[in-house]
Coordinates of C-alpha atoms in Angstrom, one line a residue:
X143 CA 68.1 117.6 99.3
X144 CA 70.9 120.1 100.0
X145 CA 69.4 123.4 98.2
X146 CA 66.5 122.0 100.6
X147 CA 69.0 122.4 103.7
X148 CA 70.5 125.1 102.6
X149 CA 67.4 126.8 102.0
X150 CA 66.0 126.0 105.4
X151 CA 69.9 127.1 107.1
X152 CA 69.1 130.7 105.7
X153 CA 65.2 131.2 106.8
X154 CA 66.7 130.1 110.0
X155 CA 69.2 133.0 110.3
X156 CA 67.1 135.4 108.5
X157 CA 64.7 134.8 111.0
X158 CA 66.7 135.0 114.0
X159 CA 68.4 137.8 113.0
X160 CA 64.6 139.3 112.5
X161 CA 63.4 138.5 115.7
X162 CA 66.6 139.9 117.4
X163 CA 66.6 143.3 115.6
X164 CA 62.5 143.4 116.3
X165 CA 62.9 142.7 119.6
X166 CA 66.1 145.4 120.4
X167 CA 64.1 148.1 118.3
X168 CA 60.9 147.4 120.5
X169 CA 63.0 147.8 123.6
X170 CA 64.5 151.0 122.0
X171 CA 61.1 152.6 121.5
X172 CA 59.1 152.0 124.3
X173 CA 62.2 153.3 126.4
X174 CA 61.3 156.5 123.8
X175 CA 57.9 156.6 124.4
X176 CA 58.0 156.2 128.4
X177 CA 60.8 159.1 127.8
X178 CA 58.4 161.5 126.3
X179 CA 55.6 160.7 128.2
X180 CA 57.4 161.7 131.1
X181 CA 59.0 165.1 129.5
X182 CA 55.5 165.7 128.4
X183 CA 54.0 165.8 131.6
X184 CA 57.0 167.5 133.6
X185 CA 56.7 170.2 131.2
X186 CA 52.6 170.6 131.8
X187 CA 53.3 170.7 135.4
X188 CA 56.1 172.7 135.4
X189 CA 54.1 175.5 133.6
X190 CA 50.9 174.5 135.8
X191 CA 53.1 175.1 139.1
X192 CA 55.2 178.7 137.3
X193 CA 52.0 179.8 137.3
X194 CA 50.1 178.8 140.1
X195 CA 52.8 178.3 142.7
X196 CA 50.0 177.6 145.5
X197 CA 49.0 174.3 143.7
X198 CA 51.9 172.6 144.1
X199 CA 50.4 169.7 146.6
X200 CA 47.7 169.4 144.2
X201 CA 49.7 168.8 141.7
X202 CA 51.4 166.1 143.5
X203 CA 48.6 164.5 145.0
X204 CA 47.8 164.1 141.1
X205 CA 50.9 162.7 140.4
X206 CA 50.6 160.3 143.4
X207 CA 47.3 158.9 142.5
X208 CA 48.4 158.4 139.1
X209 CA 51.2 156.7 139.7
X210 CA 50.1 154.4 142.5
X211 CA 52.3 156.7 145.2
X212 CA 56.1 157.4 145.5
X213 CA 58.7 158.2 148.1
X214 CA 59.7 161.8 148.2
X215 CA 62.1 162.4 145.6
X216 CA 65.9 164.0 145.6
X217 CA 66.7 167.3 144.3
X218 CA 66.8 167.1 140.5
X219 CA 65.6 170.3 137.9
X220 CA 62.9 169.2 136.7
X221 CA 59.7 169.0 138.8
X222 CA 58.9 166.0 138.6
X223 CA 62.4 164.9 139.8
X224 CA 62.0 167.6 142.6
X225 CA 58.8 165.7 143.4
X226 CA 60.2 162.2 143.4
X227 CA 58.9 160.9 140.1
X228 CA 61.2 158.8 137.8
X229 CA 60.6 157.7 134.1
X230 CA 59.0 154.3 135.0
X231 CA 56.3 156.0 137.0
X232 CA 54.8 157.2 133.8
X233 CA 55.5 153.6 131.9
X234 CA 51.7 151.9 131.7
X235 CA 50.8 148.5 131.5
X236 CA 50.9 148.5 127.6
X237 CA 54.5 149.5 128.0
X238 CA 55.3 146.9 130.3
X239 CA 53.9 143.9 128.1
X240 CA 56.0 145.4 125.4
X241 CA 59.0 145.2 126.8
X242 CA 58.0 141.7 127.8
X243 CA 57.6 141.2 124.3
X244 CA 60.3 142.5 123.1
X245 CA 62.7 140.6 125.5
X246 CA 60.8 136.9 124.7
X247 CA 61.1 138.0 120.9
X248 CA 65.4 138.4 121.9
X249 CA 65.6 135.0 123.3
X250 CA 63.4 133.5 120.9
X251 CA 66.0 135.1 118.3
X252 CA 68.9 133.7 119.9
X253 CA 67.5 130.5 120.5
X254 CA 66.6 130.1 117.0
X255 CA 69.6 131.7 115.9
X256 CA 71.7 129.0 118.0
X257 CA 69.7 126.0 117.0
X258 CA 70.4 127.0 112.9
X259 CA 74.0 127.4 113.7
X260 CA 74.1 123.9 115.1
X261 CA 71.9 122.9 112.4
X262 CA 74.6 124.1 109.9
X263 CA 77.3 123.0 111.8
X264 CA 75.7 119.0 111.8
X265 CA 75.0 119.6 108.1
X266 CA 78.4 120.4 107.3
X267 CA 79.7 117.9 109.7
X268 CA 78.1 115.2 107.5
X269 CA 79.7 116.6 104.4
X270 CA 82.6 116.2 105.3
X271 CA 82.5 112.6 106.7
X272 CA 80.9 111.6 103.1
X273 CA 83.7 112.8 101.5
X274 CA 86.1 111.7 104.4
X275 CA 84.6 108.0 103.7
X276 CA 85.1 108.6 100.1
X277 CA 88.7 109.1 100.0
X278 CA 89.1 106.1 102.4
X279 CA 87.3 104.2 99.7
X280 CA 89.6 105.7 97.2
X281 CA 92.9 104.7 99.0
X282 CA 91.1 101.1 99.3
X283 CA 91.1 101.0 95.7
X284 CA 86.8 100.4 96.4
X285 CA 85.4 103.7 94.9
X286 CA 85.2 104.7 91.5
X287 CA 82.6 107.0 90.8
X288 CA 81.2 110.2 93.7
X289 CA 77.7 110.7 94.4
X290 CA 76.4 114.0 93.7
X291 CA 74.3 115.6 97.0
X292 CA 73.7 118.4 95.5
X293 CA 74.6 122.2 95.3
X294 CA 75.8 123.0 98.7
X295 CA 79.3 125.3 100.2
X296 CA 81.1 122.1 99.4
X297 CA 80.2 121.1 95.7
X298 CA 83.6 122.8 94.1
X299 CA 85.1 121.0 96.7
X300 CA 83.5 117.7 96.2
X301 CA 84.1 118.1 92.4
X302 CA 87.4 119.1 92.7
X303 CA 88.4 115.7 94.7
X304 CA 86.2 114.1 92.0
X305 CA 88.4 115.5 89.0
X306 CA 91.6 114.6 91.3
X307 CA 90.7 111.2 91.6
X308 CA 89.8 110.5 88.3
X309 CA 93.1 111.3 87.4
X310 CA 95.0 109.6 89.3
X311 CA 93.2 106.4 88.7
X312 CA 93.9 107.2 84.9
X313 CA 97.3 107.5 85.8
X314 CA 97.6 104.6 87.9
X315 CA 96.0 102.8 85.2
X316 CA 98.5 104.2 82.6
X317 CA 101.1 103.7 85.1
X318 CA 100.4 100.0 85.5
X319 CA 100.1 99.6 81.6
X320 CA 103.6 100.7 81.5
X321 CA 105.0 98.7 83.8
X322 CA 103.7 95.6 82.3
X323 CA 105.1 96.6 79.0
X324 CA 108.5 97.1 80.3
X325 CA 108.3 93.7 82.1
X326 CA 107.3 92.0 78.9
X327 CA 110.0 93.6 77.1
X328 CA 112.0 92.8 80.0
X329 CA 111.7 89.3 79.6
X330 CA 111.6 89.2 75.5
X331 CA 115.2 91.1 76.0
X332 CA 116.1 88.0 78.3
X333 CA 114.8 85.2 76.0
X334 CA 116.8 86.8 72.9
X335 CA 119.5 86.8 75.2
X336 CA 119.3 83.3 75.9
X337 CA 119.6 81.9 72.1
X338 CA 122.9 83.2 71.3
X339 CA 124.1 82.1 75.5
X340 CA 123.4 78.6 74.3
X341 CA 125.0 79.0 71.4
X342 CA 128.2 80.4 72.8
X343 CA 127.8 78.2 75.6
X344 CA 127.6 74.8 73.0
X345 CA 130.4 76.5 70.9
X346 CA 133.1 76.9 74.1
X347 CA 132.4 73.2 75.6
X348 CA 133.3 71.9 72.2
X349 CA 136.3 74.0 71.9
X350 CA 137.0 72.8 75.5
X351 CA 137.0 69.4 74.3
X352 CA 139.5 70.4 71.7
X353 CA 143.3 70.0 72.5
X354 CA 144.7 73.7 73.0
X355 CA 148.0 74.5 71.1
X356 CA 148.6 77.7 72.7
X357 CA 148.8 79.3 76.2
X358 CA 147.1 82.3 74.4
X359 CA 144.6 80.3 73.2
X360 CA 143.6 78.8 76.6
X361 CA 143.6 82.6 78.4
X362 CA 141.3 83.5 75.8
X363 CA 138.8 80.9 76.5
X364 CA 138.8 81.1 79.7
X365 CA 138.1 85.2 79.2
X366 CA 135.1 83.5 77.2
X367 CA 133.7 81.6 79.7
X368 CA 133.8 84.8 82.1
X369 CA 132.1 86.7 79.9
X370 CA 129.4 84.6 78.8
X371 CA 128.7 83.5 82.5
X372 CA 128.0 87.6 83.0
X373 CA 125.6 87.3 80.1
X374 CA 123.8 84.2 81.9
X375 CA 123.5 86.2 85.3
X376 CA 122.0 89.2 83.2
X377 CA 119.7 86.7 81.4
X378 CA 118.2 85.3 84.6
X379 CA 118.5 88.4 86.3
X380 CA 116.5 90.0 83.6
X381 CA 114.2 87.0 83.5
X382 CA 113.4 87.7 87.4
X383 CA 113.2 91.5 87.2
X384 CA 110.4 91.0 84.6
X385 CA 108.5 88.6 87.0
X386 CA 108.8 91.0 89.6
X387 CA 107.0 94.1 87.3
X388 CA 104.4 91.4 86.3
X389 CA 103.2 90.5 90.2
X390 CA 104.3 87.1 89.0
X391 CA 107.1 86.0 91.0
X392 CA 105.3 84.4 94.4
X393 CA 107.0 84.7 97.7
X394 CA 106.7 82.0 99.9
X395 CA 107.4 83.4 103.2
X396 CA 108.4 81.6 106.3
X397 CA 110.1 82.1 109.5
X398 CA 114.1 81.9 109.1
X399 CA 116.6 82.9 111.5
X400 CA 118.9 85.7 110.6
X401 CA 122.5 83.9 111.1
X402 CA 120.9 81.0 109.3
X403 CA 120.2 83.5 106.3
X404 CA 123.8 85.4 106.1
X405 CA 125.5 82.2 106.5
X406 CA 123.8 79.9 103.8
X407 CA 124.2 83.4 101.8
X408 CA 128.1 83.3 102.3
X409 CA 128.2 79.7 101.7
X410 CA 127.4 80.6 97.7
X411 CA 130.4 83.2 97.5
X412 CA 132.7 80.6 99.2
X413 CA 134.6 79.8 96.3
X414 CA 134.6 83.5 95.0
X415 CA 135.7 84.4 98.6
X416 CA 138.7 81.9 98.5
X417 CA 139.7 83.2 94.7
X418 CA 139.6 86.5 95.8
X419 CA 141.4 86.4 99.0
X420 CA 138.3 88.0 101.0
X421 CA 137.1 87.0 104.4
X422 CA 133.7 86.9 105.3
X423 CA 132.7 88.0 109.4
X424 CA 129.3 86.6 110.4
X425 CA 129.0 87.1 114.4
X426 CA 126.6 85.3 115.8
X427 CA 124.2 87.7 118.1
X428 CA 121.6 85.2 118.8
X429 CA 118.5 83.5 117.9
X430 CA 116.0 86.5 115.5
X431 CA 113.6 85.4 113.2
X432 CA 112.5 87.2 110.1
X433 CA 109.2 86.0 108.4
X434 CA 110.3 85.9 104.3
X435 CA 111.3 83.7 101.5
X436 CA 114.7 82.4 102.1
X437 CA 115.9 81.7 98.6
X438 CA 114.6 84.5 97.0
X439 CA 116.1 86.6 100.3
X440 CA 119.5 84.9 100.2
X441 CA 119.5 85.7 96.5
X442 CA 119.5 89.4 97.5
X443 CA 121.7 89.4 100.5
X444 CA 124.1 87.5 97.8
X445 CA 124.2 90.4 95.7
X446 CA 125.0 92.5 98.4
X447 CA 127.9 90.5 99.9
X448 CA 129.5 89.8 96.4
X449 CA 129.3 93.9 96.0
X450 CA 131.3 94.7 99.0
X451 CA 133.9 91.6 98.2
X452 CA 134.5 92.9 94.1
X453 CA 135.2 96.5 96.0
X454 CA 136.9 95.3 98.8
X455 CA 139.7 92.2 97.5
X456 CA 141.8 90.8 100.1
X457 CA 140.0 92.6 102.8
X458 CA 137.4 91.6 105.1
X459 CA 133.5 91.9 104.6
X460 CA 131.7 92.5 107.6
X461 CA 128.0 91.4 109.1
X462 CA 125.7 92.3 112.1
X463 CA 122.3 92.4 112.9
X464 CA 119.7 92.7 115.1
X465 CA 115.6 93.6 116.0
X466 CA 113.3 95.8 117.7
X467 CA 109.5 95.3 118.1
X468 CA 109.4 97.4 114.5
X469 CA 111.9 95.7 112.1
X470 CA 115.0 93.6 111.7
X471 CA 118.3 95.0 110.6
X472 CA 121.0 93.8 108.6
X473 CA 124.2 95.5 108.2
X474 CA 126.9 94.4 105.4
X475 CA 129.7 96.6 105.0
X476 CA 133.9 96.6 103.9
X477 CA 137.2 98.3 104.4
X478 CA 137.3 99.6 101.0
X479 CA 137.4 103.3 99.7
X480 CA 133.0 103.4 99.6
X481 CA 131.1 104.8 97.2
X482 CA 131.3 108.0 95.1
X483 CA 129.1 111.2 96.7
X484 CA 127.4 111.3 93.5
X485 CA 126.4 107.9 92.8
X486 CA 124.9 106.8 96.2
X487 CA 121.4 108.1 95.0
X488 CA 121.4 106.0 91.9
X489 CA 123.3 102.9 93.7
X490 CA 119.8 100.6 93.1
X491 CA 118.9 101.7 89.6
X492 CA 118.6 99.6 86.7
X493 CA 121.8 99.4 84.3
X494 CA 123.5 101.9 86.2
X495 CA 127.6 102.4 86.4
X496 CA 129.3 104.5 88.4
X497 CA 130.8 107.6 87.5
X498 CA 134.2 105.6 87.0
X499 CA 133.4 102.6 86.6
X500 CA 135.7 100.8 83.8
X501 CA 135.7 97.5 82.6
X502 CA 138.5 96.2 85.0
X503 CA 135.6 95.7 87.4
X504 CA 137.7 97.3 90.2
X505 CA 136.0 100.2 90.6
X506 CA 132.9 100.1 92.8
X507 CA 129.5 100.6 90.3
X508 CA 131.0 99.1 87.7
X509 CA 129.3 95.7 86.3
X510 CA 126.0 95.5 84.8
X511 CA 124.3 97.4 87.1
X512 CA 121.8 95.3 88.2
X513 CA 122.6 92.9 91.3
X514 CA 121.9 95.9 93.7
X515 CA 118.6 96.7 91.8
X516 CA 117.1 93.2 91.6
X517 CA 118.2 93.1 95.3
X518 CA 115.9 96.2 96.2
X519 CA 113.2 94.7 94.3
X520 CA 113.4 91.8 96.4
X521 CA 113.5 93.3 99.7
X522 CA 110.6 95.9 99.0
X523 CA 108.3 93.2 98.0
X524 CA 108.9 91.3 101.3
X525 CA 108.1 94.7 103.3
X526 CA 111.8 95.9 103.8
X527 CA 113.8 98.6 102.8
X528 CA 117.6 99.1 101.7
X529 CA 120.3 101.8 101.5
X530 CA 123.9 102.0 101.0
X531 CA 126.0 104.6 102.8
X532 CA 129.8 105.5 103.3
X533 CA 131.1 105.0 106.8
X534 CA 132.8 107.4 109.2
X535 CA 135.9 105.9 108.7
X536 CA 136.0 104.6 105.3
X537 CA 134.4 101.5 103.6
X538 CA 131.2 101.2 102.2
X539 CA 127.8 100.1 103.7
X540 CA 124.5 98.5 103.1
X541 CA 121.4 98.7 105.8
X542 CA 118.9 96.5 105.1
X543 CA 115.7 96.4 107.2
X544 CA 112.7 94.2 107.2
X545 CA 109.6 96.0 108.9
X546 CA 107.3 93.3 110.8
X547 CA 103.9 92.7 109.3

């Protein structure tokens, strides 16, 4: 059906093109013609009237009942000029229809030139929509295979986009495949974690029970415990990171008001707060509503909080928030001495420690690695974002923002 079009777009330019050149070399020639029909005779009578003078108004009178009459003419060289005679005089009738002709044969030229460059234009017009509609289909995740239409301007084009899309749905496809895989491994990591937790976990409580015989004895225990409730956290943290790869972990989003969210969020880090020395400021900027899961939410905003408070002892951990008709913001932020330069870009990956991080736990990015990352996750699945910064005047920051639907 395109060569068909195609074929059809050409005769239609060849054609116009034709008629156009026709029609301009008709006009050229019979301008020739009439040219040397009139130098013909203005020679004839130029020698007629060299060599008999006398005969000059019969000569005219000639001229006048050839040529249907004429005004008297201006001065020019040539007799026939002298006598008042132009070029057109001499043109006949055959002439005349000719240049008709040649003139209808322009227009028709141009009209059909103009109709086969709208033609083309439609044509190509339609092309592109069908592949326009295509890639819609394709970022729909609806469209798997192109239709051919045939050889046309745009089939490199068409299987071009063809060759591109294939590929990215094989690596989409491989993409996915991977991402399960971690999540299972992900979650057999956590569940081989979890054997020796309970066995540690049995092992301590029946120490516990045990009378202690030295102060030594009762510090290390209780270094123990601290340690194996890190490896708990990891386990379940693990445990929800793999859920979250899988598409497993379901959301069940409702309206809750922002206060309400940072407070009840606060109210699980009281104890850590009081142990630590750290205040908590929660200002209360009236009633905003933010459409998400609250437990899975607060489990995030958690992680955040309990960052700023382990990098900021004794001082105070700040809140605000508020909303435009776009998103909600949260800000969480301390008075302590922010983040390294170089690990702000790799603040939410998985495992990662900062640059001097030691096992004190004192310096900020040190840990696991993998509260801030599990808190991303969270926030990006509910249609929100999150960033940490350093602040003008020291102290580090988190901006979290949940778009609207």
């Amino acid at each position: 059906m395109s060569g068909r079009k195609n074929l059809v777009i050409l005769f239609g330019f060849v054609a116009a093109v034709s008629l156009i050149s026709s029609a301009v070399t008709a006009m050229l020639l019979s301008c020739h013609y009439s040219r040397l029909q009139f130098d013909l005779v203005n020679v004839i009578c130029g020698e007629v009237l060299e060599q008999e003078p006398e005969m000059k108004h019969i000569v005219s009178a000639a001229l006048k009942e050839y040529t249907g009459g004429n005004a008297d003419g201006v001065e020019m060289r040539d007799v026939l000029s002298v006598l008042g005679y132009r070029i057109s005089d001499f043109s006949d009738s055959s002439v005349t229809y000719d240049s008709i002709f040649a003139i209808t044969g322009f227009l028709a030229g141009i009209v059909l030139f103009a109709v086969t460059y709208a033609f083309r234009n439609k044509t190509e017009a339609k092309r592109i929509e069908e592949l326009s509609d295509y890639l819609e289909q394709v970022n729909m995740g609806k469209a798997v295979v192109l239709s051919v239409s045939g050889e046309d301007l745009f089939s490199k084009l068409e299987d071009e986009i063809y060759k591109t899309v294939t590929f990215l749905y094989q690596t989409k496809d491989a993409a996915v495949q991977a991402k399960n895989n971690f999540a299972e491994n992900l979650s057999n990591i956590a569940h081989q974690i979890k054997t020796p937790i309970t066995a540690i976990s049995l092992s301590l409580q029946t120490l516990s029970e045990m009378p202690v015989r030295k102060e030594y004895e009762k510090d290390r225990m209780e270094q123990i415990k601290k340690q194996l409730n890190r490896l708990i956290h990891l386990e379940e943290s693990l445990l929800v990171l793999s859920r979250l790869d899988a598409g497993t972990l379901m959301f069940q989003k409702e309206d809750v008001d922002v206060f309400t969210l940072l407070v009840l969020a606060a109210d699980n880090l009281q104890e850590l707060f009081a142990d630590s020395g750290t205040f908590i400021d929660i200002p209360e900027s009236g009633e905003m509503a933010v459409t998400v899961d609250l437990n899975w939410t607060m489990e995030a905003v958690i992680n955040v909080m309990k960052n700023c408070m382990e990098h900021n002892v004794g001082g105070i951990v700040h809140c605000s928030y508020g909303q435009n008709p776009l998103y909600t913001e949260i800000l969480i932020w301390d008075e302590g001495d922010g983040f390294a330069k170089e690990d702000i870009p790799h603040l939410f990956k998985r495992f990662y420690r900062g640059k001097n991080a030691d096992a004190g736990g004192n310096i900020r990015g040190s840990g696991i690695g993998i509260g801030l990352a599990l808190s991303k996750e969270i926030i990006e699945h509910q249609n929100g974002t999150i960033r940490a910064k350093n602040l003008p005047n020291g102290g580090a920051c988190f901006e979290i923002r949940l778009y609207k639907q």
